[in-house]
Amino acid sequence: MSISSSLELFFIFSLIAGQILQILSLNVGINYGQIANNLPSPSQVSELLQSLSINKVKLYDADPNVLSAFSNSNIEFIIGIGNENVANMIDSSQAKAWIQQNVQSFLPQTKITSITVGNEILSSKDTSLMSNLVPAMQSLHGALVSLGLDQQVNITTAHSLAILGNSYPPSSGSFLQNLAQYIQPLLDFHSKTKSPFLINVYPYFAYKASPDTVSMEYVLFQSNQGVTDPNTNLNYDNMLYAQLDSVYSAIKAMGYNDINVRVSETGWPSKGDPDEAGATPENAALYNGNLLKRLEMNQGTPLMPTTPLSIYVFALFNEDLKPGPTSERNYGLFYPNNTPVYNIDLQGSGISGFSPSTTSFIVTGSSSKQMVISLLGILGSLICSYITQF
């Protein structure tokens, strides 16, 4: 092989290696639920996620086996306090003990950056639980301050989109009036502590409820005319962005402009019951694949164009013990044996140099570690071959 040919190939493979790392370092998190009896061990999950270069994980508890398994992995964790334990956290001594046991004892080896206090509490209809939410958050934040951890770890909670009383047009987004007494102090807490407002957003639910009137292209980030907000003239080409901006508008209507909104859950089921329209692996691949393209583009929403999206995909695995319709057990990107449920095709994402099959292979992680090692091995062999020319 001539030196010029080696240089050309070296340049090509250098570009490919750089693009692999670009794909694998997409700023996306994953929800790691464990309502199942057949999941791989936490150490196996740690290896899987590190092989995919996923650097953000959200738990629904503070499982010590998981937190220990991810020690020194450089993966950031959101951990959770269950709804059943929220009331106990109002007591400052219990809050401090919880932080010491579930956070401080794992730092800094395991990177815990956030604690969610309950899940979808404000749409639970449990007024006692709803009243306890902000006092528990304040108590836990106070414990972090007393332990010198408040600059590393924030306190938040995740909400269902059902807390909105109005979501269309996005500029007219507002919270349910009967929740104002709970949301006002919550937003005040977020503003003062600079913690994010977390929202679980599922365009799939809107499509499932009205498949004859909701555009499939609109919910799957595909080409469509979009919807224009008559108040702002901003055009929305997908439902997720419209829903997010309705949340921003609802927060602004309550008097706050300094609170960051992050998507704590979004996804699409690969399987459902006969009455669950659109729950197919093809649609799930389109939704999550097109979402990853948007993240790769570092986009913001039309209302917040300079604020890049921050999203946690739901979910890592199919969870066989989850109650409810079939779709609830089929949101996973992976089966419990670590094989992908479907391929995510990044063709057209603006990343050139890959065939669709290669790209989907890398992103979904079907033997992704071996694939990356193989490609980097090729690159290494090429370098060695080039060096021997001299």
Short mmCIF file of C-alpha atoms in Angstrom, two decimals:
data_model
loop_
_atom_site.label_atom_id
_atom_site.label_comp_id
_atom_site.label_asym_id
_atom_site.label_seq_id
_atom_site.Cartn_x
_atom_site.Cartn_y
_atom_site.Cartn_z
CA MET A 1 0.00 0.00 0.00
CA SER A 2 1.39 3.45 -0.89
CA ILE A 3 1.92 6.11 1.74
CA SER A 4 -0.67 8.35 0.06
CA SER A 5 -3.25 5.55 0.15
CA SER A 6 -2.49 4.87 3.80
CA LEU A 7 -2.87 8.53 4.61
CA GLU A 8 -6.22 8.66 2.82
CA LEU A 9 -7.51 5.61 4.68
CA PHE A 10 -6.10 6.90 7.95
CA PHE A 11 -7.98 10.16 7.44
CA ILE A 12 -11.23 8.35 6.62
CA PHE A 13 -11.02 6.06 9.64
CA SER A 14 -10.11 8.99 11.89
CA LEU A 15 -13.30 10.70 10.79
CA ILE A 16 -15.30 7.54 11.40
CA ALA A 17 -13.82 7.09 14.88
CA GLY A 18 -14.65 10.69 15.72
CA GLN A 19 -18.21 10.21 14.51
CA ILE A 20 -18.59 7.05 16.59
CA LEU A 21 -17.63 8.97 19.70
CA GLN A 22 -19.98 11.81 18.69
CA ILE A 23 -22.91 9.42 18.42
CA LEU A 24 -22.09 7.62 21.64
CA SER A 25 -21.73 10.85 23.61
CA LEU A 26 -25.21 12.20 22.84
CA ASN A 27 -26.49 14.07 25.87
CA VAL A 28 -29.32 11.73 26.73
CA GLY A 29 -30.23 9.95 29.92
CA ILE A 30 -32.13 6.72 30.49
CA ASN A 31 -34.71 5.63 33.05
CA TYR A 32 -33.61 2.42 34.75
CA GLY A 33 -36.76 0.85 36.18
CA GLN A 34 -36.68 -2.50 37.95
CA ILE A 35 -40.28 -3.71 38.16
CA ALA A 36 -39.31 -7.09 36.73
CA ASN A 37 -38.03 -10.48 37.80
CA ASN A 38 -35.69 -11.19 34.91
CA LEU A 39 -33.37 -8.21 34.64
CA PRO A 40 -29.58 -8.49 34.38
CA SER A 41 -27.51 -7.74 37.45
CA PRO A 42 -26.61 -4.10 38.19
CA SER A 43 -22.98 -4.82 37.30
CA GLN A 44 -24.06 -6.13 33.88
CA VAL A 45 -26.23 -3.05 33.39
CA SER A 46 -23.28 -0.86 34.30
CA GLU A 47 -21.19 -2.55 31.62
CA LEU A 48 -23.98 -2.13 29.07
CA LEU A 49 -24.47 1.57 29.70
CA GLN A 50 -20.77 2.30 29.76
CA SER A 51 -20.38 0.47 26.45
CA LEU A 52 -23.02 2.83 25.03
CA SER A 53 -21.42 5.88 26.65
CA ILE A 54 -24.74 6.78 28.26
CA ASN A 55 -23.69 9.10 31.07
CA LYS A 56 -26.99 9.85 32.81
CA VAL A 57 -29.29 7.42 34.60
CA LYS A 58 -32.50 7.98 36.53
CA LEU A 59 -33.62 5.53 39.21
CA TYR A 60 -36.95 5.40 41.00
CA ASP A 61 -35.31 4.51 44.29
CA ALA A 62 -31.84 4.51 45.83
CA ASP A 63 -30.98 0.85 45.31
CA PRO A 64 -27.58 0.37 47.01
CA ASN A 65 -26.74 -2.56 44.74
CA VAL A 66 -27.10 -0.34 41.69
CA LEU A 67 -25.25 2.60 43.20
CA SER A 68 -22.37 0.32 44.25
CA ALA A 69 -22.22 -1.37 40.85
CA PHE A 70 -21.81 2.00 39.13
CA SER A 71 -18.98 3.13 41.39
CA ASN A 72 -16.24 4.90 39.38
CA SER A 73 -18.33 4.65 36.21
CA ASN A 74 -18.55 8.44 35.77
CA ILE A 75 -22.31 8.05 35.15
CA GLU A 76 -24.51 10.70 36.77
CA PHE A 77 -27.47 9.49 38.80
CA ILE A 78 -30.85 10.84 39.70
CA ILE A 79 -32.09 8.76 42.62
CA GLY A 80 -35.59 8.70 44.05
CA ILE A 81 -37.59 8.69 47.26
CA GLY A 82 -40.82 6.73 46.91
CA ASN A 83 -44.19 8.38 47.47
CA GLU A 84 -44.68 6.20 50.54
CA ASN A 85 -41.63 7.76 52.21
CA VAL A 86 -42.24 11.44 51.43
CA ALA A 87 -44.00 12.28 54.70
CA ASN A 88 -41.07 10.88 56.72
CA MET A 89 -38.69 13.29 55.02
CA ILE A 90 -40.38 16.30 56.61
CA ASP A 91 -38.57 15.38 59.82
CA SER A 92 -35.13 16.96 59.53
CA SER A 93 -33.35 14.14 61.37
CA GLN A 94 -34.88 11.51 59.10
CA ALA A 95 -34.05 13.57 56.03
CA LYS A 96 -30.43 13.92 57.10
CA ALA A 97 -30.17 10.21 57.91
CA TRP A 98 -31.59 9.35 54.47
CA ILE A 99 -29.06 11.61 52.75
CA GLN A 100 -26.19 10.17 54.75
CA GLN A 101 -27.17 6.58 53.99
CA ASN A 102 -28.23 6.89 50.35
CA VAL A 103 -26.14 9.76 49.04
CA GLN A 104 -23.15 10.67 51.17
CA SER A 105 -22.00 7.07 51.63
CA PHE A 106 -21.71 6.62 47.84
CA LEU A 107 -20.04 9.92 46.99
CA PRO A 108 -17.79 10.65 45.22
CA GLN A 109 -17.27 7.22 43.66
CA THR A 110 -20.87 7.18 42.39
CA LYS A 111 -21.94 10.50 40.92
CA ILE A 112 -25.32 11.31 42.46
CA THR A 113 -26.48 14.71 41.21
CA SER A 114 -30.20 14.84 41.97
CA ILE A 115 -32.93 13.41 44.22
CA THR A 116 -36.54 13.17 43.12
CA VAL A 117 -39.00 13.39 45.99
CA GLY A 118 -41.86 11.14 44.93
CA ASN A 119 -43.20 10.69 41.42
CA GLU A 120 -46.22 12.43 39.88
CA ILE A 121 -47.50 13.41 43.32
CA LEU A 122 -49.52 16.42 42.19
CA SER A 123 -51.67 14.26 39.91
CA SER A 124 -52.17 11.60 42.57
CA LYS A 125 -55.33 13.13 44.12
CA ASP A 126 -53.80 12.40 47.54
CA THR A 127 -54.10 15.82 49.17
CA SER A 128 -52.09 14.76 52.22
CA LEU A 129 -49.22 13.60 50.04
CA MET A 130 -49.48 16.75 47.93
CA SER A 131 -49.31 18.94 51.05
CA ASN A 132 -46.23 17.07 52.28
CA LEU A 133 -44.27 17.43 49.05
CA VAL A 134 -42.69 20.87 49.39
CA PRO A 135 -41.98 20.57 53.15
CA ALA A 136 -40.19 17.27 52.43
CA MET A 137 -38.18 18.88 49.62
CA GLN A 138 -37.23 21.78 51.89
CA SER A 139 -36.18 19.41 54.66
CA LEU A 140 -34.02 17.34 52.32
CA HIS A 141 -32.41 20.45 50.86
CA GLY A 142 -31.66 21.62 54.40
CA ALA A 143 -29.98 18.27 55.07
CA LEU A 144 -27.83 18.69 51.97
CA VAL A 145 -26.81 22.18 53.12
CA SER A 146 -25.89 20.92 56.60
CA LEU A 147 -23.73 18.19 55.06
CA GLY A 148 -22.12 20.54 52.53
CA LEU A 149 -23.62 18.69 49.56
CA ASP A 150 -26.10 21.25 48.23
CA GLN A 151 -23.72 22.38 45.46
CA GLN A 152 -23.39 18.80 44.18
CA VAL A 153 -26.91 17.45 44.61
CA ASN A 154 -30.26 19.12 43.96
CA ILE A 155 -33.77 18.30 45.14
CA THR A 156 -36.68 18.05 42.71
CA THR A 157 -39.76 15.98 41.86
CA ALA A 158 -41.23 14.64 38.62
CA HIS A 159 -44.70 15.55 37.35
CA SER A 160 -47.25 14.16 34.94
CA LEU A 161 -48.41 16.46 32.15
CA ALA A 162 -51.86 16.01 33.72
CA ILE A 163 -51.04 18.89 36.09
CA LEU A 164 -51.74 21.25 33.19
CA GLY A 165 -55.21 22.67 32.91
CA ASN A 166 -54.51 23.98 29.42
CA SER A 167 -51.78 23.05 26.97
CA TYR A 168 -52.96 24.60 23.70
CA PRO A 169 -51.78 26.82 22.28
CA PRO A 170 -48.40 26.40 24.00
CA SER A 171 -48.22 30.10 24.86
CA SER A 172 -51.45 29.73 26.86
CA GLY A 173 -50.23 26.80 28.95
CA SER A 174 -51.47 26.88 32.53
CA PHE A 175 -51.62 24.64 35.56
CA LEU A 176 -54.86 23.31 36.97
CA GLN A 177 -56.34 25.99 39.21
CA ASN A 178 -56.85 23.60 42.11
CA LEU A 179 -53.11 22.86 42.13
CA ALA A 180 -51.98 26.48 42.49
CA GLN A 181 -51.68 26.20 46.28
CA TYR A 182 -49.15 23.38 45.83
CA ILE A 183 -47.36 24.61 42.70
CA GLN A 184 -46.68 28.18 43.86
CA PRO A 185 -44.45 27.15 46.81
CA LEU A 186 -42.91 24.41 44.66
CA LEU A 187 -41.87 26.90 41.98
CA ASP A 188 -40.56 29.22 44.67
CA PHE A 189 -38.40 26.35 45.95
CA HIS A 190 -37.05 25.63 42.44
CA SER A 191 -36.29 29.30 41.88
CA LYS A 192 -34.42 29.68 45.14
CA THR A 193 -32.43 26.43 44.93
CA LYS A 194 -31.89 26.54 41.13
CA SER A 195 -33.14 22.99 40.79
CA PRO A 196 -34.90 21.82 37.60
CA PHE A 197 -38.63 21.30 37.11
CA LEU A 198 -39.10 17.73 35.87
CA ILE A 199 -41.96 16.71 33.61
CA ASN A 200 -42.95 13.31 32.19
CA VAL A 201 -44.06 13.90 28.60
CA TYR A 202 -45.59 11.24 26.36
CA PRO A 203 -46.95 12.32 22.96
CA TYR A 204 -47.92 8.66 22.59
CA PHE A 205 -50.74 9.15 25.10
CA ALA A 206 -52.29 11.87 22.93
CA TYR A 207 -52.04 9.70 19.83
CA LYS A 208 -53.43 6.65 21.63
CA ALA A 209 -56.43 8.66 22.85
CA SER A 210 -57.25 10.14 19.42
CA PRO A 211 -55.50 8.24 16.61
CA ASP A 212 -57.96 9.56 14.02
CA THR A 213 -57.30 13.21 14.79
CA VAL A 214 -53.69 13.37 16.03
CA SER A 215 -51.15 13.27 13.21
CA MET A 216 -48.71 10.37 13.43
CA GLU A 217 -46.07 12.48 11.67
CA TYR A 218 -46.52 15.23 14.27
CA VAL A 219 -45.94 12.93 17.25
CA LEU A 220 -43.05 11.01 15.63
CA PHE A 221 -40.95 14.06 14.63
CA GLN A 222 -41.54 13.34 10.96
CA SER A 223 -42.04 15.86 8.16
CA ASN A 224 -45.32 17.75 8.52
CA GLN A 225 -46.74 21.26 8.22
CA GLY A 226 -46.76 21.65 11.96
CA VAL A 227 -49.01 23.73 14.18
CA THR A 228 -48.67 27.49 14.56
CA ASP A 229 -49.32 29.16 17.89
CA PRO A 230 -51.70 32.05 17.05
CA ASN A 231 -50.36 34.17 19.92
CA THR A 232 -46.66 33.93 19.11
CA ASN A 233 -46.67 32.79 15.45
CA LEU A 234 -44.18 30.12 16.49
CA ASN A 235 -44.47 26.93 14.45
CA TYR A 236 -44.29 23.53 16.12
CA ASP A 237 -43.35 20.54 13.98
CA ASN A 238 -43.73 18.03 16.81
CA MET A 239 -45.93 17.55 19.84
CA LEU A 240 -43.14 17.10 22.39
CA TYR A 241 -41.87 20.65 21.84
CA ALA A 242 -45.39 22.05 22.05
CA GLN A 243 -46.03 20.23 25.30
CA LEU A 244 -42.73 21.42 26.77
CA ASP A 245 -43.45 25.03 25.86
CA SER A 246 -46.89 24.79 27.43
CA VAL A 247 -45.11 23.88 30.68
CA TYR A 248 -42.74 26.84 30.33
CA SER A 249 -45.75 29.10 29.73
CA ALA A 250 -47.56 27.70 32.76
CA ILE A 251 -44.52 28.41 34.94
CA LYS A 252 -44.22 31.92 33.52
CA ALA A 253 -47.90 32.54 34.22
CA MET A 254 -47.13 31.80 37.88
CA GLY A 255 -44.50 34.55 37.85
CA TYR A 256 -41.24 32.64 37.24
CA ASN A 257 -38.79 33.02 34.36
CA ASP A 258 -35.69 31.43 35.89
CA ILE A 259 -36.71 27.77 36.18
CA ASN A 260 -35.28 25.18 33.81
CA VAL A 261 -37.64 22.45 32.57
CA ARG A 262 -36.27 18.98 31.90
CA VAL A 263 -37.98 15.89 30.52
CA SER A 264 -37.69 13.19 33.16
CA GLU A 265 -39.55 10.61 31.06
CA THR A 266 -40.54 10.21 27.43
CA GLY A 267 -40.78 7.19 25.20
CA TRP A 268 -42.95 5.02 22.99
CA PRO A 269 -44.11 1.43 23.55
CA SER A 270 -43.11 -1.29 21.09
CA LYS A 271 -46.15 -3.42 21.88
CA GLY A 272 -49.67 -2.86 23.18
CA ASP A 273 -53.17 -4.23 23.52
CA PRO A 274 -55.51 -4.21 20.49
CA ASP A 275 -56.97 -0.88 21.59
CA GLU A 276 -53.54 0.75 22.00
CA ALA A 277 -53.09 2.35 18.60
CA GLY A 278 -49.56 2.91 17.34
CA ALA A 279 -47.78 0.69 19.86
CA THR A 280 -45.36 -1.01 17.44
CA PRO A 281 -41.59 -1.50 17.30
CA GLU A 282 -41.49 0.53 14.08
CA ASN A 283 -43.11 3.56 15.71
CA ALA A 284 -41.03 3.18 18.86
CA ALA A 285 -37.87 3.16 16.76
CA LEU A 286 -39.02 6.25 14.86
CA TYR A 287 -39.93 8.17 18.00
CA ASN A 288 -36.75 7.47 19.93
CA GLY A 289 -34.52 7.58 16.86
CA ASN A 290 -35.87 10.94 15.70
CA LEU A 291 -35.67 12.24 19.25
CA LEU A 292 -31.96 11.34 19.34
CA LYS A 293 -31.49 13.24 16.08
CA ARG A 294 -32.98 16.34 17.69
CA LEU A 295 -30.68 15.94 20.67
CA GLU A 296 -27.70 15.57 18.37
CA MET A 297 -28.70 18.89 16.80
CA ASN A 298 -28.60 20.50 20.26
CA GLN A 299 -32.02 22.00 19.70
CA GLY A 300 -34.21 24.01 22.01
CA THR A 301 -37.96 24.44 21.70
CA PRO A 302 -39.50 27.28 19.64
CA LEU A 303 -40.22 29.26 22.81
CA MET A 304 -36.83 28.47 24.39
CA PRO A 305 -34.50 28.11 21.38
CA THR A 306 -31.27 28.74 23.30
CA THR A 307 -32.01 26.17 26.01
CA PRO A 308 -30.89 22.73 24.75
CA LEU A 309 -33.20 19.82 25.45
CA SER A 310 -32.44 17.68 28.48
CA ILE A 311 -34.23 14.34 28.23
CA TYR A 312 -34.36 10.98 29.96
CA VAL A 313 -35.76 8.25 27.72
CA PHE A 314 -38.17 5.74 29.20
CA ALA A 315 -37.00 3.08 29.56
CA LEU A 316 -33.88 0.95 29.58
CA PHE A 317 -35.60 -2.46 29.80
CA ASN A 318 -38.99 -3.99 29.22
CA GLU A 319 -40.34 -4.60 32.74
CA ASP A 320 -42.49 -7.73 32.91
CA LEU A 321 -44.09 -7.10 36.30
CA LYS A 322 -45.48 -3.63 35.64
CA PRO A 323 -49.27 -3.52 36.04
CA GLY A 324 -51.68 -2.03 33.55
CA PRO A 325 -52.06 -2.44 29.78
CA THR A 326 -49.52 -4.35 27.69
CA SER A 327 -47.80 -1.13 26.63
CA GLU A 328 -46.66 -0.51 30.21
CA ARG A 329 -44.41 -3.57 30.00
CA ASN A 330 -42.98 -2.68 26.59
CA TYR A 331 -41.32 0.73 26.73
CA GLY A 332 -37.81 -0.71 26.96
CA LEU A 333 -35.01 -0.17 24.48
CA PHE A 334 -33.65 -3.55 25.55
CA TYR A 335 -34.88 -6.97 26.47
CA PRO A 336 -33.59 -8.32 29.80
CA ASN A 337 -30.93 -10.32 27.90
CA ASN A 338 -29.36 -6.99 26.79
CA THR A 339 -30.43 -7.34 23.16
CA PRO A 340 -32.21 -4.37 21.58
CA VAL A 341 -35.98 -4.50 21.15
CA TYR A 342 -35.59 -2.57 17.89
CA ASN A 343 -32.94 -0.68 15.99
CA ILE A 344 -32.80 3.10 16.14
CA ASP A 345 -31.88 4.46 12.72
CA LEU A 346 -29.90 7.70 12.80
CA GLN A 347 -29.72 7.99 9.02
CA GLY A 348 -30.21 11.59 8.08
CA SER A 349 -29.17 12.90 11.48
CA GLY A 350 -26.44 15.00 9.94
CA ILE A 351 -23.77 12.46 10.86
CA SER A 352 -22.31 11.19 7.63
CA GLY A 353 -20.14 8.21 6.86
CA PHE A 354 -22.34 5.42 8.26
CA SER A 355 -24.76 3.03 6.71
CA PRO A 356 -28.12 2.83 8.52
CA SER A 357 -27.32 -0.64 9.80
CA THR A 358 -24.00 0.45 11.27
CA THR A 359 -25.49 3.51 12.93
CA SER A 360 -28.39 1.65 14.46
CA PHE A 361 -26.00 -1.03 15.66
CA ILE A 362 -23.96 1.52 17.56
CA VAL A 363 -26.85 3.42 19.06
CA THR A 364 -28.97 0.49 20.17
CA GLY A 365 -26.00 -1.31 21.60
CA SER A 366 -26.45 -4.77 20.14
CA SER A 367 -22.95 -5.94 21.06
CA SER A 368 -22.06 -2.28 20.83
CA LYS A 369 -18.93 -2.62 22.92
CA GLN A 370 -17.57 -5.27 20.59
CA MET A 371 -18.54 -3.13 17.59
CA VAL A 372 -16.71 -0.08 18.87
CA ILE A 373 -13.69 -2.15 19.88
CA SER A 374 -13.71 -3.76 16.45
CA LEU A 375 -13.81 -0.44 14.61
CA LEU A 376 -11.20 1.09 16.87
CA GLY A 377 -9.14 -2.06 16.36
CA ILE A 378 -9.32 -1.54 12.61
CA LEU A 379 -8.20 2.04 13.14
CA GLY A 380 -5.34 0.86 15.34
CA SER A 381 -4.24 -1.72 12.77
CA LEU A 382 -4.32 0.95 10.09
CA ILE A 383 -2.15 3.23 12.19
CA CYS A 384 0.32 0.41 12.73
CA SER A 385 0.32 -0.33 9.02
CA TYR A 386 0.92 3.31 8.29
CA ILE A 387 3.79 3.53 10.75
CA THR A 388 5.55 0.49 9.24
CA GLN A 389 5.73 2.34 5.93
CA PHE A 390 8.52 4.49 7.41
#
